[in-house]
Coordinates of C-alpha atoms and ligand atoms in Angstrom, one line a residue:
X224 CA -48.0 29.6 -43.4
X225 CA -50.7 31.0 -45.7
X226 CA -54.3 30.7 -44.4
X227 CA -55.9 31.3 -47.8
X228 CA -56.6 28.7 -50.4
X229 CA -55.0 29.2 -53.7
X230 CA -57.3 30.1 -56.6
X231 CA -57.1 26.5 -57.9
X232 CA -57.8 25.0 -54.5
X233 CA -60.8 27.4 -54.0
X234 CA -62.1 26.4 -57.4
X235 CA -61.7 22.7 -56.7
X236 CA -63.5 23.1 -53.3
X237 CA -66.4 24.8 -55.1
X238 CA -66.6 21.9 -57.6
X239 CA -66.5 19.3 -54.8
X240 CA -69.1 21.2 -52.8
X241 CA -71.5 21.4 -55.7
X242 CA -70.9 17.8 -56.6
X243 CA -71.5 16.7 -53.0
X244 CA -74.7 18.7 -52.7
X245 CA -76.1 17.7 -56.1
X246 CA -75.0 14.1 -56.5
X247 CA -74.1 12.7 -53.1
X248 CA -76.4 14.3 -50.6
X249 CA -79.6 13.0 -52.2
X250 CA -78.5 9.4 -51.8
X251 CA -76.9 9.5 -48.3
X252 CA -80.0 8.5 -46.3
X253 CA -80.9 5.7 -48.8
X254 CA -77.5 4.0 -48.9
X255 CA -77.3 4.2 -45.1
X256 CA -80.8 2.6 -44.7
X257 CA -80.1 0.0 -47.3
X258 CA -76.5 -0.6 -46.2
X259 CA -75.6 -0.4 -49.9
X260 CA -72.2 0.5 -51.4
X261 CA -72.7 3.6 -53.6
X262 CA -71.0 2.4 -56.7
X263 CA -72.8 5.2 -58.7
X264 CA -71.0 7.8 -56.6
X265 CA -67.6 6.2 -57.4
X266 CA -68.4 6.3 -61.1
X267 CA -69.5 10.0 -60.9
X268 CA -66.4 10.9 -58.9
X269 CA -64.2 9.2 -61.6
X270 CA -65.9 11.3 -64.3
X271 CA -65.0 14.6 -62.7
X272 CA -61.4 13.5 -61.8
X273 CA -61.9 13.0 -58.0
X274 CA -60.3 9.6 -57.8
X275 CA -56.7 10.8 -58.3
X276 CA -56.7 14.4 -57.1
X277 CA -53.1 14.7 -55.8
X278 CA -51.3 12.8 -58.6
X279 CA -49.9 14.1 -61.9
X280 CA -51.8 13.7 -65.1
X281 CA -49.1 11.4 -66.5
X282 CA -50.2 8.9 -63.7
X283 CA -53.9 9.4 -64.5
X284 CA -54.4 12.1 -61.8
X285 CA -55.8 15.6 -61.7
X286 CA -52.6 17.5 -61.0
X287 CA -53.9 18.8 -57.7
X288 CA -52.3 18.7 -54.3
X289 CA -53.0 17.0 -51.0
X290 CA -54.9 19.9 -49.5
X291 CA -57.2 19.8 -52.5
X292 CA -57.8 16.1 -52.0
X293 CA -58.5 16.8 -48.3
X294 CA -61.0 19.4 -49.3
X295 CA -62.8 16.7 -51.4
X296 CA -63.0 14.3 -48.5
X297 CA -64.3 17.1 -46.2
X298 CA -67.0 18.2 -48.7
X299 CA -68.2 14.7 -49.3
X300 CA -68.2 13.9 -45.6
X301 CA -70.4 16.9 -44.8
X302 CA -73.2 15.1 -46.6
X303 CA -72.1 11.4 -46.6
X304 CA -69.3 10.0 -44.5
X305 CA -69.5 6.7 -46.4
X306 CA -68.5 8.4 -49.7
X307 CA -65.8 10.3 -47.9
X308 CA -64.1 7.2 -46.6
X309 CA -64.4 5.4 -49.9
X310 CA -62.4 8.2 -51.5
X311 CA -60.0 8.5 -48.5
X312 CA -59.1 4.7 -48.4
X313 CA -58.7 4.6 -52.2
X314 CA -56.5 7.7 -52.5
X315 CA -54.4 7.8 -49.3
X316 CA -54.1 4.1 -48.7
X317 CA -53.9 2.5 -52.2
X318 CA -52.9 5.1 -54.8
X319 CA -50.5 6.9 -52.5
X320 CA -48.2 4.1 -51.6
X321 CA -47.9 3.0 -55.2
X322 CA -47.2 6.7 -56.1
X323 CA -44.5 6.9 -53.4
X324 CA -42.9 3.5 -53.4
X325 CA -43.9 2.0 -56.8
X326 CA -41.6 1.4 -59.7
X327 CA -42.4 3.2 -63.0
X328 CA -43.9 0.0 -64.3
X329 CA -46.1 -0.5 -61.2
X330 CA -47.3 3.1 -61.5
X331 CA -48.2 2.7 -65.1
X332 CA -49.9 -0.6 -64.6
X333 CA -51.8 0.1 -61.3
X334 CA -51.7 3.8 -60.4
X335 CA -53.0 5.1 -63.8
X336 CA -56.3 3.1 -63.8
X337 CA -56.7 3.7 -60.0
X338 CA -56.2 7.5 -60.3
X339 CA -58.5 7.6 -63.3
X340 CA -61.1 5.9 -61.2
X341 CA -61.4 2.9 -63.6
X342 CA -60.3 0.7 -60.7
X343 CA -60.9 1.0 -56.9
X344 CA -58.2 0.6 -54.3
X345 CA -58.0 -0.8 -50.7
X346 CA -55.4 -1.4 -48.0
X347 CA -55.0 -4.6 -45.9
X348 CA -53.0 -4.3 -42.8
X349 CA -55.3 -5.3 -39.9
X350 CA -55.6 -8.9 -38.9
X351 CA -57.5 -10.5 -36.0
X352 CA -54.4 -10.4 -33.8
X353 CA -52.9 -7.3 -35.4
X354 CA -55.1 -4.2 -34.8
X355 CA -53.4 -1.4 -32.9
X356 CA -50.4 -3.7 -32.6
X357 CA -49.9 -3.7 -36.4
X358 CA -46.5 -5.4 -36.1
X359 CA -48.1 -8.7 -35.0
X360 CA -48.7 -9.7 -38.7
X361 CA -49.4 -13.4 -39.2
X362 CA -50.0 -13.5 -42.9
X363 CA -47.0 -15.0 -44.6
X364 CA -45.4 -14.4 -48.0
X365 CA -42.9 -17.1 -49.0
X366 CA -40.7 -16.6 -52.0
X367 CA -41.1 -19.5 -54.6
X368 CA -39.3 -18.8 -57.8
X369 CA -40.8 -15.8 -59.5
X370 CA -43.7 -15.6 -57.1
X371 CA -44.5 -15.0 -53.4
X372 CA -47.0 -17.5 -52.0
X373 CA -49.3 -15.6 -49.6
X374 CA -51.3 -17.3 -46.9
X375 CA -53.4 -15.7 -44.2
X376 CA -56.2 -13.2 -43.8
X377 CA -57.1 -9.5 -43.2
X378 CA -60.1 -8.1 -41.5
X379 CA -62.1 -4.9 -41.5
X380 CA -60.9 -3.8 -45.0
X381 CA -62.5 -0.7 -46.3
X382 CA -63.7 -0.9 -50.0
X383 CA -62.9 -4.6 -49.4
X384 CA -65.8 -6.1 -51.3
X385 CA -65.6 -3.7 -54.3
X386 CA -61.9 -3.0 -54.8
X387 CA -59.8 -4.2 -57.8
X388 CA -56.4 -3.5 -56.3
X389 CA -55.2 -4.1 -52.7
X390 CA -52.0 -3.2 -50.9
X391 CA -51.4 -6.1 -48.7
X392 CA -48.8 -6.6 -45.9
X393 CA -47.3 -10.0 -45.0
X394 CA -44.3 -11.5 -43.2
X395 CA -41.5 -12.5 -45.6
X396 CA -39.3 -13.2 -42.7
X397 CA -40.9 -14.0 -39.3
X398 CA -37.6 -13.9 -37.5
X399 CA -37.1 -10.2 -38.2
X400 CA -40.2 -8.7 -36.6
X401 CA -41.2 -5.4 -38.2
X402 CA -38.2 -5.6 -40.5
X403 CA -39.5 -8.9 -41.9
X404 CA -42.8 -7.3 -43.2
X405 CA -43.2 -6.6 -46.9
X406 CA -45.9 -4.9 -49.0
X407 CA -47.5 -6.3 -52.1
X408 CA -49.9 -5.2 -54.8
X409 CA -52.6 -7.8 -55.2
X410 CA -55.3 -7.9 -57.8
X411 CA -58.8 -9.1 -56.9
X412 CA -58.8 -11.8 -59.7
X413 CA -55.6 -13.5 -58.6
X414 CA -56.2 -17.1 -57.9
X415 CA -56.2 -17.9 -54.1
X416 CA -57.7 -14.5 -53.2
X417 CA -61.3 -14.4 -51.9
X418 CA -63.6 -12.1 -49.9
X419 CA -64.9 -13.5 -46.6
X420 CA -67.2 -11.9 -44.0
X421 CA -68.8 -8.5 -44.7
X422 CA -69.2 -6.6 -41.4
X423 CA -72.5 -5.1 -40.2
X424 CA -71.7 -1.8 -38.5
X425 CA -72.9 1.0 -36.3
X426 CA -72.3 3.7 -38.9
X427 CA -70.8 4.3 -42.4
X428 CA -73.3 1.7 -43.5
X429 CA -72.6 2.1 -47.2
X430 CA -68.9 1.5 -46.8
X431 CA -67.9 -2.1 -47.5
X432 CA -65.9 -3.5 -44.6
X433 CA -64.6 -7.0 -45.6
X434 CA -62.4 -9.9 -44.6
X435 CA -59.8 -10.8 -47.2
X436 CA -58.7 -14.5 -47.4
X437 CA -55.4 -15.6 -49.0
X438 CA -55.0 -19.3 -49.7
X439 CA -51.9 -20.1 -51.6
X440 CA -52.2 -16.8 -53.4
X441 CA -49.3 -16.6 -55.9
X442 CA -48.3 -13.0 -56.4
X443 CA -45.6 -12.3 -59.1
X444 CA -42.4 -10.9 -57.6
X445 CA -42.8 -7.8 -59.7
X446 CA -45.7 -6.9 -57.4
X447 CA -43.5 -6.5 -54.3
X448 CA -44.0 -2.8 -53.4
X449 CA -40.7 -1.2 -52.3
X450 CA -38.0 -3.5 -50.9
X451 CA -38.5 -6.8 -49.1
X452 CA -38.6 -6.2 -45.4
X453 CA -39.5 -2.5 -45.7
X454 CA -43.3 -3.1 -45.6
X455 CA -43.9 -1.9 -42.0
X456 CA -42.3 1.5 -42.8
X457 CA -44.5 1.7 -45.9
X458 CA -47.6 0.9 -43.9
X459 CA -46.7 3.5 -41.2
X460 CA -45.9 6.3 -43.6
X461 CA -49.0 5.5 -45.7
X462 CA -51.1 5.8 -42.5
X463 CA -49.5 9.2 -41.7
X464 CA -51.1 10.5 -44.9
X465 CA -54.3 8.4 -44.4
X466 CA -54.9 10.0 -41.0
X467 CA -55.2 13.4 -42.6
X468 CA -57.9 12.0 -44.8
X469 CA -59.8 10.6 -41.9
X470 CA -59.3 13.8 -40.0
X471 CA -60.9 15.6 -43.0
X472 CA -63.8 13.1 -42.9
X473 CA -64.3 14.0 -39.2
X474 CA -64.4 17.8 -39.8
X475 CA -66.8 17.2 -42.7
X476 CA -69.1 15.1 -40.5
X477 CA -68.9 17.8 -37.7
X478 CA -69.6 20.7 -40.0
X479 CA -72.4 18.9 -41.8
X480 CA -74.1 18.2 -38.4
X481 CA -73.7 21.7 -37.2
X482 CA -75.0 23.1 -40.5
X483 CA -78.1 20.9 -40.1
X484 CA -78.5 22.1 -36.5
X485 CA -78.3 25.8 -37.3
X486 CA -81.0 25.3 -39.9
X487 CA -83.2 23.4 -37.4
X488 CA -82.9 25.6 -34.4
X489 CA -84.1 28.6 -36.4
X490 CA -87.2 26.7 -37.5
X491 CA -88.2 24.8 -34.4
X492 CA -90.3 26.8 -31.9
X493 CA -90.9 26.0 -28.2
X494 CA -92.2 28.4 -25.6
X495 CA -93.4 30.6 -28.5
X496 CA -90.0 31.3 -29.9
X497 CA -87.4 29.6 -32.1
X498 CA -85.1 27.4 -29.9
X499 CA -82.2 29.5 -31.5
X500 CA -83.4 32.3 -29.1
X501 CA -82.2 30.3 -26.1
X502 CA -78.8 31.3 -24.9
X503 CA -77.9 27.7 -24.3
X504 CA -78.5 27.0 -28.1
X505 CA -76.4 30.1 -29.1
X506 CA -73.5 29.1 -26.8
X507 CA -73.5 25.5 -27.9
X508 CA -73.3 26.3 -31.6
X509 CA -70.7 29.0 -30.9
X510 CA -68.5 26.6 -29.1
X511 CA -68.9 23.9 -31.7
X512 CA -68.0 26.1 -34.6
X513 CA -64.9 27.3 -32.7
X514 CA -63.8 23.7 -32.2
X515 CA -64.5 22.7 -35.8
X516 CA -62.5 25.7 -37.0
X517 CA -59.6 24.7 -34.7
X518 CA -59.7 21.1 -36.0
X519 CA -59.8 22.3 -39.6
X520 CA -56.7 24.4 -39.0
X521 CA -54.9 21.3 -37.7
X522 CA -56.0 19.2 -40.7
X523 CA -55.0 21.8 -43.3
X524 CA -51.7 22.3 -41.5
X525 CA -50.9 18.6 -41.7
X526 CA -51.9 18.6 -45.5
X527 CA -49.7 21.7 -46.1
X528 CA -46.7 20.0 -44.4
X529 CA -47.2 16.9 -46.6
X530 CA -47.5 19.1 -49.7
X531 CA -44.3 20.9 -48.8
X532 CA -42.4 17.7 -48.1
X533 CA -41.9 18.4 -44.4
X534 CA -42.3 15.8 -41.7
X535 CA -45.9 15.5 -40.6
X536 CA -46.3 12.2 -38.6
X537 CA -47.1 13.9 -35.3
X538 CA -49.2 16.7 -36.9
X539 CA -51.3 14.2 -38.8
X540 CA -51.9 12.3 -35.6
X541 CA -52.9 15.5 -33.8
X542 CA -55.3 16.4 -36.6
X543 CA -57.0 13.0 -36.5
X544 CA -57.1 12.9 -32.7
X545 CA -58.7 16.3 -32.3
X546 CA -61.0 16.3 -35.3
X547 CA -62.4 12.9 -34.4
X548 CA -63.2 14.1 -30.8
X549 CA -64.8 17.3 -32.3
X550 CA -66.9 15.1 -34.6
X551 CA -68.2 13.1 -31.7
X552 CA -68.9 16.1 -29.5
X553 CA -70.6 18.0 -32.4
X554 CA -72.8 15.2 -33.5
X555 CA -73.8 14.4 -29.9
X556 CA -74.8 18.0 -29.3
X557 CA -76.5 18.2 -32.7
X558 CA -78.8 15.3 -31.8
X559 CA -79.4 17.0 -28.4
X560 CA -80.4 20.3 -30.1
X561 CA -82.8 18.4 -32.3
X562 CA -84.5 16.8 -29.3
X563 CA -86.6 13.7 -30.0
X564 CA -86.5 14.4 -33.8
X565 CA -82.7 14.1 -33.8
X566 CA -83.1 10.6 -32.5
X567 CA -85.1 9.6 -35.5
X568 CA -84.1 8.8 -39.1
X569 CA -86.2 11.7 -40.3
X570 CA -83.2 14.0 -39.6
X571 CA -79.6 13.4 -40.9
X572 CA -77.9 14.2 -37.6
X573 CA -79.0 10.7 -36.4
X574 CA -76.8 9.1 -39.2
X575 CA -74.0 11.6 -38.6
X576 CA -73.9 10.7 -34.9
X577 CA -73.5 7.0 -35.8
X578 CA -70.9 7.8 -38.5
X579 CA -68.7 10.0 -36.3
X580 CA -67.7 7.2 -33.9
X581 CA -65.5 5.4 -36.5
X582 CA -63.2 8.4 -36.8
X583 CA -62.0 7.7 -33.3
X584 CA -61.2 4.0 -34.2
X585 CA -59.9 3.4 -37.7
X586 CA -56.5 4.4 -39.1
X587 CA -55.3 4.1 -35.5
X588 CA -57.5 4.7 -32.4
X589 CA -57.4 7.9 -30.5
X590 CA -55.2 6.2 -28.0
X591 CA -52.7 5.2 -30.8
X592 CA -52.7 8.8 -32.0
X593 CA -51.7 9.9 -28.4
X594 CA -48.9 7.3 -28.5
X595 CA -47.6 8.7 -31.8
X596 CA -47.7 12.3 -30.5
X597 CA -46.2 11.6 -27.1
X598 CA -43.5 9.3 -28.6
X599 CA -42.2 12.3 -30.5
X600 CA -42.4 14.6 -27.5
X601 CA -40.6 12.2 -25.2
X602 CA -37.9 10.8 -27.5
Ligands
CAA15 N1 -43.1 6.4 -40.9 C1 -42.1 5.6 -41.3 N2 -41.6 4.6 -40.5 C2 -42.1 4.5 -39.3 C3 -43.2 5.3 -38.8 C4 -43.6 6.3 -39.7 N3 -44.6 7.1 -39.3 N4 -43.5 4.9 -37.6 C5 -42.7 3.9 -37.2 N5 -41.9 3.6 -38.3 C6 -40.8 2.6 -38.3 C7 -39.8 2.8 -37.2 O1 -38.8 3.8 -37.6 C8 -39.2 1.4 -37.0 O2 -38.3 1.2 -38.0 P1 -36.9 0.4 -37.7 O3 -37.3 -1.0 -37.3 O4 -36.2 0.4 -39.0 O5 -36.2 1.2 -36.7 C9 -40.4 0.5 -37.2 O6 -41.4 1.3 -38.0 C10 -41.1 0.1 -36.0 O7 -41.5 1.2 -35.2 P2 -42.1 1.1 -33.8 O8 -41.2 0.3 -32.9 O9 -42.4 2.5 -33.3 O10 -43.5 0.3 -34.1 P3 -44.5 -0.3 -33.1 O11 -44.6 -1.8 -33.3 O12 -44.3 0.2 -31.7 O13 -45.9 0.3 -33.6 C11 -47.7 2.0 -33.8 C12 -46.2 1.7 -33.6 C13 -47.7 3.5 -34.0 C14 -48.4 1.6 -32.5 C15 -48.3 1.3 -35.0 O14 -48.3 -0.1 -34.8 C16 -49.6 1.8 -35.4 O15 -49.7 2.8 -36.1 N6 -50.7 1.1 -35.0 C17 -52.1 1.4 -35.4 C18 -52.4 0.6 -36.7 C19 -53.3 1.4 -37.6 O16 -53.3 2.6 -37.6 N7 -54.0 0.7 -38.4 C20 -54.8 1.3 -39.4 C21 -55.2 0.3 -40.4 S1 -55.8 1.0 -41.9 C22 -57.4 1.6 -41.6 O17 -57.8 1.6 -40.5 C23 -58.1 2.2 -42.8 C24 -59.4 2.8 -42.7 O18 -60.0 2.7 -41.7 C25 -60.0 3.4 -43.8
FAD16 P1 -57.6 -3.1 -30.5 O1 -56.2 -2.9 -31.0 O2 -57.9 -4.5 -30.0 O3 -57.9 -2.0 -29.5 C1 -58.9 -2.2 -28.5 C2 -58.8 -1.0 -27.5 O4 -57.5 -1.1 -26.8 C3 -58.8 0.4 -28.2 O5 -59.5 1.3 -27.4 C4 -57.4 0.7 -28.3 O6 -57.1 2.1 -28.4 C5 -56.8 0.2 -27.0 N1 -55.4 -0.1 -27.1 C6 -54.7 -1.0 -27.8 N2 -53.4 -0.9 -27.7 C7 -53.2 0.2 -26.8 C8 -52.1 0.8 -26.3 N3 -50.8 0.4 -26.6 N4 -52.2 1.8 -25.4 C9 -53.5 2.3 -25.1 N5 -54.6 1.7 -25.6 C10 -54.5 0.7 -26.4 N6 -57.7 -1.9 -41.3 C11 -57.0 -2.0 -42.4 O7 -55.9 -2.5 -42.5 N7 -57.6 -1.5 -43.6 C12 -58.8 -0.9 -43.6 O8 -59.2 -0.4 -44.7 C13 -59.5 -0.8 -42.4 N8 -60.8 -0.2 -42.4 C14 -61.6 -0.3 -41.3 C15 -62.9 0.0 -41.3 C16 -63.7 -0.1 -40.2 C17 -65.2 0.2 -40.3 C18 -63.2 -0.6 -39.0 C19 -64.0 -0.9 -37.8 C20 -61.8 -0.9 -39.0 C21 -61.0 -0.8 -40.1 N9 -59.7 -1.2 -40.1 C22 -59.0 -1.3 -41.2 C23 -59.1 -1.7 -38.8 C24 -58.8 -0.5 -37.8 O9 -57.7 0.2 -38.2 C25 -58.6 -1.2 -36.5 O10 -59.9 -1.6 -36.0 C26 -58.0 -0.3 -35.4 O11 -56.7 0.1 -35.8 C27 -58.0 -0.8 -34.0 O12 -57.6 -2.2 -34.0 P2 -58.5 -3.2 -33.2 O13 -59.9 -3.1 -33.8 O14 -57.9 -4.6 -33.3 O15 -58.6 -2.8 -31.7

């Protein structure tokens, strides 16, 4: 394994870092405070080709690889975790399954505008009774002539209120358990589709987290993604990739919080010296950077395995598990090193602390990552 970025990856990271610093960072506190979806960030990301990084240009993408896309989520999340997850859900959870399982017609019709950033994507698996136990799907899709009639609902869907294209999972045959689940491409304007409750959350305030409601939603049979009954496998393998994206979000949040802290401890004086002069401060920041670097290596390894077509289910779960815990530890200690100021909204570590928590919950909780890792070890 090569630990260096290629010239192209390094150039892309430079572009993403500059973009994040110049365009995204200045808005981060405002969108958090106003709980506002940053549509302007999405438009700007589209302009510089960030909405389809790992896909070929014939599908509207930027001819990059997964590691480059991961670098984008990391750089965005250093300054704004909301913008990081918008890109992650769009790319990993909507574009990627169409790229992997879609027909050529589906790719031309849906992936091209998604990867160009003309359209925004989302992924609907979770239901009120199907969270960690994703197999407990209750939404149904009944074949009627040239259509599937979908009834049911999804909750907690990222990009939910703003997406144009949704990957939706539903039961086409309830008798068959996970083998009776199918995946569909749903457009926001299809009759019978509506947006329900928008969640108010602890963190990632700018990210839209919505309920989706399907009432006699007729989806053309051409919009079945992959084969009927193969939807659960599509969901699981899509989440394998998505978990690397969330792990990148977590290391971004952690590095962002540590960078802010290093700046702060050199400026803040107590007992007539900068608090950076205390050995406790030095040891805390040394430990945190060591853990962030370890997490980053796990994340890049998982992306590398995906890029080289090797299996990466367990490695993606390890990356997400570890990076999310490092994000929580780093942001907690970052607030501590800021003292009372870190508890106020005058400093970004307060927001980063709130944003970090979700990385231990979505795309499979930390407990579910442990299940995925141990299942492989014990099988
Ligand atoms: N790739 C492909 N297929 C897979 C797979 C994978 N990684 N993992 C399992 N499968 C297949 C199995 O091979 C099996 O197939 P067969 O029936 O053909 O043998 C089938 O799926 C069922 O497998 P399991 O019996 O292992 O499934 P399970 O019901 O025990 O569930 C689980 C396993 C890992 C707990 C799974 O339910 C899970 O991942 N839960 C967490 C849900 C989750 O992560 N949700 C995230 C929603 S999206 C989100 O959160 C987005 C966001 O925030 C931005
Ligand atoms: P539960 O499954 O009820 O879990 C509750 C607790 O029980 C957790 O600690 C869990 O780890 C534990 N637990 C459950 N089962 C086990 C077990 N077998 N062993 C040990 N512990 C267990 N979903 C989508 O489909 N698309 C999205 O875009 C999306 N975005 C989201 C955005 C946000 C902000 C949030 C909050 C959620 C989002 N989700 C999305 C849903 C998310 O993936 C689920 O919330 C998550 O998978 C956990 O499911 P749950 O909330 O039902 O918790």
